[in-house]
Amino acid sequence: MDAIADFLSAYSTLIALVGVNALLALSVWITLYAGQLTLGNAAFMGIGAYVSALLGRHLGMPFPLALGLGALAAGVLAVPLGLTVFRLRGVYLAIATLAFGEVLRVILLATPITGKGQGLNGIPPKTELWHIFVSCVVVASQGIAIRRYKLGAFVAGALIAAWAGGLSAHVTFSIDPNDFAFSKAVQILVFAVVGGLPNVAGPILGAALLTALPEILRPLKDYRDIFQGAILLFVIIFLPRGLVTVAQLRRTRRLQKIGAADVA
C-alpha cells in the first residue's frame, strides 16, 4: 500500500492529465464518429477553463456549479457555431472551427478580466482524481446514436471539452490563452486518431499513451522527441485505424491461418 501511495503522490499530476486528455480525446472522437472534422475543441476547452476559474475566483461559486456553467457556456456558443459551420464540409469545416479558436484566443488576450497575455494564476486546486475519472466513465458509457445527430455531437463535444478544461484549470493552477491555441487543437485530434476511431476505447488509449509517453521516455533525454515522432509514424503507417485495432488485426490473421489450414 505504501508503494501505491508513493506512486500516486509522485505521479498524481500526470495521472490527472491522462484523464483530462482522455476526456478531450473523447470530445473530438464524438464529432469524428459523426463524420465531421472540427478543430474547435481546444477553444471550447478554453471557455470551460476560463469561465469556471473566473466564477470561482470572483463570485466564490461552488466548484461543481462553476464547472457546469463553464460547460454550459461552451454548449450555448456551440449551437449557433454548429448551425453556421455545418454548411461547410471537409477541410473547410476544419478551417472554420480553427478560425473560431483563433478569434477566441484574441478575445482572451484583449480582455482585462482574463488577465490578457498573463493569463490567470493561483487557481485553487479543487480538481481531484476521482472527479476526472468518474467524468471519463460517464462520457464513455453513453450510447447515443451520434451518427444521426451531427449538431448534437458537435455540442456534446463542446460540453465535454469545456468540462475537461475546467477540471484541467484546477489541476494546473494557471492558464493563459496560448494553452488553447492551434497546437492544442491538433494535439486533441492526434489523441483520438492515434488511439483509433472504431470504438470509444480508442481515444482513451491514445490519450493515455501520448500523455504518458514523454515521462516513459524521460531516460532518453535528447532523443525523446525522435522516439515520440517514430512511434506516431509507426501508428499512422501500420495502424491507420489506430492502436485500438491491434487486437482486431491479430484476430483477423489468426482466422486467415485457420482458413489456410482448412484449405490445405
JSON list of N, CA and C in Angstrom, two decimals, residues 194-196 198-199 234-258:
[
{"chain": "A", "resi": 194, "resn": "VAL", "atom": "N", "xyz": [-4.70, 8.57, -33.22]},
{"chain": "A", "resi": 194, "resn": "VAL", "atom": "CA", "xyz": [-3.70, 7.54, -32.88]},
{"chain": "A", "resi": 194, "resn": "VAL", "atom": "C", "xyz": [-4.35, 6.40, -32.11]},
{"chain": "A", "resi": 195, "resn": "GLY", "atom": "N", "xyz": [-5.23, 6.74, -31.18]},
{"chain": "A", "resi": 195, "resn": "GLY", "atom": "CA", "xyz": [-5.91, 5.69, -30.43]},
{"chain": "A", "resi": 195, "resn": "GLY", "atom": "C", "xyz": [-6.81, 4.85, -31.30]},
{"chain": "A", "resi": 196, "resn": "GLY", "atom": "N", "xyz": [-7.52, 5.51, -32.22]},
{"chain": "A", "resi": 196, "resn": "GLY", "atom": "CA", "xyz": [-8.40, 4.79, -33.13]},
{"chain": "A", "resi": 196, "resn": "GLY", "atom": "C", "xyz": [-9.84, 5.23, -32.99]},
{"chain": "A", "resi": 198, "resn": "PRO", "atom": "N", "xyz": [-12.70, 3.40, -34.33]},
{"chain": "A", "resi": 198, "resn": "PRO", "atom": "CA", "xyz": [-13.76, 2.41, -34.39]},
{"chain": "A", "resi": 198, "resn": "PRO", "atom": "C", "xyz": [-14.63, 2.30, -33.14]},
{"chain": "A", "resi": 199, "resn": "ASN", "atom": "N", "xyz": [-14.05, 2.54, -31.95]},
{"chain": "A", "resi": 199, "resn": "ASN", "atom": "CA", "xyz": [-14.87, 2.48, -30.74]},
{"chain": "A", "resi": 199, "resn": "ASN", "atom": "C", "xyz": [-14.33, 3.44, -29.69]},
{"chain": "A", "resi": 234, "resn": "PHE", "atom": "N", "xyz": [4.89, 5.18, -36.96]},
{"chain": "A", "resi": 234, "resn": "PHE", "atom": "CA", "xyz": [4.61, 3.74, -36.99]},
{"chain": "A", "resi": 234, "resn": "PHE", "atom": "C", "xyz": [3.11, 3.49, -36.95]},
{"chain": "A", "resi": 235, "resn": "VAL", "atom": "N", "xyz": [2.42, 4.21, -36.04]},
{"chain": "A", "resi": 235, "resn": "VAL", "atom": "CA", "xyz": [0.98, 4.01, -35.91]},
{"chain": "A", "resi": 235, "resn": "VAL", "atom": "C", "xyz": [0.26, 4.45, -37.18]},
{"chain": "A", "resi": 236, "resn": "ILE", "atom": "N", "xyz": [0.64, 5.62, -37.72]},
{"chain": "A", "resi": 236, "resn": "ILE", "atom": "CA", "xyz": [-0.02, 6.15, -38.92]},
{"chain": "A", "resi": 236, "resn": "ILE", "atom": "C", "xyz": [0.17, 5.22, -40.12]},
{"chain": "A", "resi": 237, "resn": "ILE", "atom": "N", "xyz": [1.38, 4.66, -40.26]},
{"chain": "A", "resi": 237, "resn": "ILE", "atom": "CA", "xyz": [1.69, 3.82, -41.43]},
{"chain": "A", "resi": 237, "resn": "ILE", "atom": "C", "xyz": [1.12, 2.41, -41.30]},
{"chain": "A", "resi": 238, "resn": "PHE", "atom": "N", "xyz": [1.33, 1.79, -40.14]},
{"chain": "A", "resi": 238, "resn": "PHE", "atom": "CA", "xyz": [0.99, 0.38, -39.99]},
{"chain": "A", "resi": 238, "resn": "PHE", "atom": "C", "xyz": [-0.36, 0.14, -39.31]},
{"chain": "A", "resi": 239, "resn": "LEU", "atom": "N", "xyz": [-0.87, 1.15, -38.60]},
{"chain": "A", "resi": 239, "resn": "LEU", "atom": "CA", "xyz": [-2.18, 1.02, -37.94]},
{"chain": "A", "resi": 239, "resn": "LEU", "atom": "C", "xyz": [-3.02, 2.26, -38.26]},
{"chain": "A", "resi": 240, "resn": "PRO", "atom": "N", "xyz": [-3.39, 2.43, -39.52]},
{"chain": "A", "resi": 240, "resn": "PRO", "atom": "CA", "xyz": [-4.09, 3.66, -39.92]},
{"chain": "A", "resi": 240, "resn": "PRO", "atom": "C", "xyz": [-5.43, 3.87, -39.22]},
{"chain": "A", "resi": 241, "resn": "ARG", "atom": "N", "xyz": [-6.01, 2.80, -38.69]},
{"chain": "A", "resi": 241, "resn": "ARG", "atom": "CA", "xyz": [-7.27, 2.94, -37.95]},
{"chain": "A", "resi": 241, "resn": "ARG", "atom": "C", "xyz": [-7.04, 3.06, -36.45]},
{"chain": "A", "resi": 242, "resn": "GLY", "atom": "N", "xyz": [-5.76, 3.13, -36.03]},
{"chain": "A", "resi": 242, "resn": "GLY", "atom": "CA", "xyz": [-5.46, 3.39, -34.64]},
{"chain": "A", "resi": 242, "resn": "GLY", "atom": "C", "xyz": [-5.02, 2.17, -33.85]},
{"chain": "A", "resi": 243, "resn": "LEU", "atom": "N", "xyz": [-4.47, 2.43, -32.67]},
{"chain": "A", "resi": 243, "resn": "LEU", "atom": "CA", "xyz": [-3.95, 1.37, -31.81]},
{"chain": "A", "resi": 243, "resn": "LEU", "atom": "C", "xyz": [-5.02, 0.39, -31.37]},
{"chain": "A", "resi": 244, "resn": "VAL", "atom": "N", "xyz": [-6.25, 0.85, -31.27]},
{"chain": "A", "resi": 244, "resn": "VAL", "atom": "CA", "xyz": [-7.32, 0.00, -30.77]},
{"chain": "A", "resi": 244, "resn": "VAL", "atom": "C", "xyz": [-7.61, -1.16, -31.72]},
{"chain": "A", "resi": 245, "resn": "THR", "atom": "N", "xyz": [-7.12, -1.09, -32.95]},
{"chain": "A", "resi": 245, "resn": "THR", "atom": "CA", "xyz": [-7.38, -2.16, -33.93]},
{"chain": "A", "resi": 245, "resn": "THR", "atom": "C", "xyz": [-6.33, -3.27, -33.88]},
{"chain": "A", "resi": 246, "resn": "VAL", "atom": "N", "xyz": [-5.34, -3.17, -33.01]},
{"chain": "A", "resi": 246, "resn": "VAL", "atom": "CA", "xyz": [-4.30, -4.21, -32.92]},
{"chain": "A", "resi": 246, "resn": "VAL", "atom": "C", "xyz": [-4.92, -5.57, -32.65]},
{"chain": "A", "resi": 247, "resn": "ALA", "atom": "N", "xyz": [-5.85, -5.62, -31.68]},
{"chain": "A", "resi": 247, "resn": "ALA", "atom": "CA", "xyz": [-6.49, -6.90, -31.35]},
{"chain": "A", "resi": 247, "resn": "ALA", "atom": "C", "xyz": [-7.28, -7.43, -32.54]},
{"chain": "A", "resi": 248, "resn": "GLN", "atom": "N", "xyz": [-7.94, -6.54, -33.28]},
{"chain": "A", "resi": 248, "resn": "GLN", "atom": "CA", "xyz": [-8.70, -6.97, -34.44]},
{"chain": "A", "resi": 248, "resn": "GLN", "atom": "C", "xyz": [-7.78, -7.55, -35.52]},
{"chain": "A", "resi": 249, "resn": "LEU", "atom": "N", "xyz": [-6.62, -6.91, -35.72]},
{"chain": "A", "resi": 249, "resn": "LEU", "atom": "CA", "xyz": [-5.67, -7.40, -36.72]},
{"chain": "A", "resi": 249, "resn": "LEU", "atom": "C", "xyz": [-5.15, -8.78, -36.34]},
{"chain": "A", "resi": 250, "resn": "ARG", "atom": "N", "xyz": [-4.86, -8.98, -35.07]},
{"chain": "A", "resi": 250, "resn": "ARG", "atom": "CA", "xyz": [-4.37, -10.28, -34.61]},
{"chain": "A", "resi": 250, "resn": "ARG", "atom": "C", "xyz": [-5.43, -11.36, -34.82]},
{"chain": "A", "resi": 251, "resn": "ARG", "atom": "N", "xyz": [-6.69, -11.01, -34.52]},
{"chain": "A", "resi": 251, "resn": "ARG", "atom": "CA", "xyz": [-7.77, -11.97, -34.70]},
{"chain": "A", "resi": 251, "resn": "ARG", "atom": "C", "xyz": [-7.96, -12.31, -36.18]},
{"chain": "A", "resi": 252, "resn": "THR", "atom": "N", "xyz": [-7.87, -11.28, -37.04]},
{"chain": "A", "resi": 252, "resn": "THR", "atom": "CA", "xyz": [-8.02, -11.49, -38.47]},
{"chain": "A", "resi": 252, "resn": "THR", "atom": "C", "xyz": [-6.93, -12.41, -39.01]},
{"chain": "A", "resi": 253, "resn": "ARG", "atom": "N", "xyz": [-5.69, -12.17, -38.58]},
{"chain": "A", "resi": 253, "resn": "ARG", "atom": "CA", "xyz": [-4.58, -13.01, -39.04]},
{"chain": "A", "resi": 253, "resn": "ARG", "atom": "C", "xyz": [-4.73, -14.44, -38.56]},
{"chain": "A", "resi": 254, "resn": "ARG", "atom": "N", "xyz": [-5.23, -14.61, -37.33]},
{"chain": "A", "resi": 254, "resn": "ARG", "atom": "CA", "xyz": [-5.42, -15.95, -36.80]},
{"chain": "A", "resi": 254, "resn": "ARG", "atom": "C", "xyz": [-6.48, -16.70, -37.62]},
{"chain": "A", "resi": 255, "resn": "LEU", "atom": "N", "xyz": [-7.56, -15.98, -37.98]},
{"chain": "A", "resi": 255, "resn": "LEU", "atom": "CA", "xyz": [-8.61, -16.60, -38.78]},
{"chain": "A", "resi": 255, "resn": "LEU", "atom": "C", "xyz": [-8.11, -16.93, -40.19]},
{"chain": "A", "resi": 256, "resn": "GLN", "atom": "N", "xyz": [-7.24, -16.07, -40.73]},
{"chain": "A", "resi": 256, "resn": "GLN", "atom": "CA", "xyz": [-6.66, -16.35, -42.04]},
{"chain": "A", "resi": 256, "resn": "GLN", "atom": "C", "xyz": [-5.81, -17.61, -42.01]},
{"chain": "A", "resi": 257, "resn": "LYS", "atom": "N", "xyz": [-5.05, -17.79, -40.93]},
{"chain": "A", "resi": 257, "resn": "LYS", "atom": "CA", "xyz": [-4.24, -19.00, -40.79]},
{"chain": "A", "resi": 257, "resn": "LYS", "atom": "C", "xyz": [-5.12, -20.24, -40.69]},
{"chain": "A", "resi": 258, "resn": "ILE", "atom": "N", "xyz": [-6.21, -20.12, -39.92]},
{"chain": "A", "resi": 258, "resn": "ILE", "atom": "CA", "xyz": [-7.12, -21.25, -39.77]},
{"chain": "A", "resi": 258, "resn": "ILE", "atom": "C", "xyz": [-7.74, -21.60, -41.12]}
]
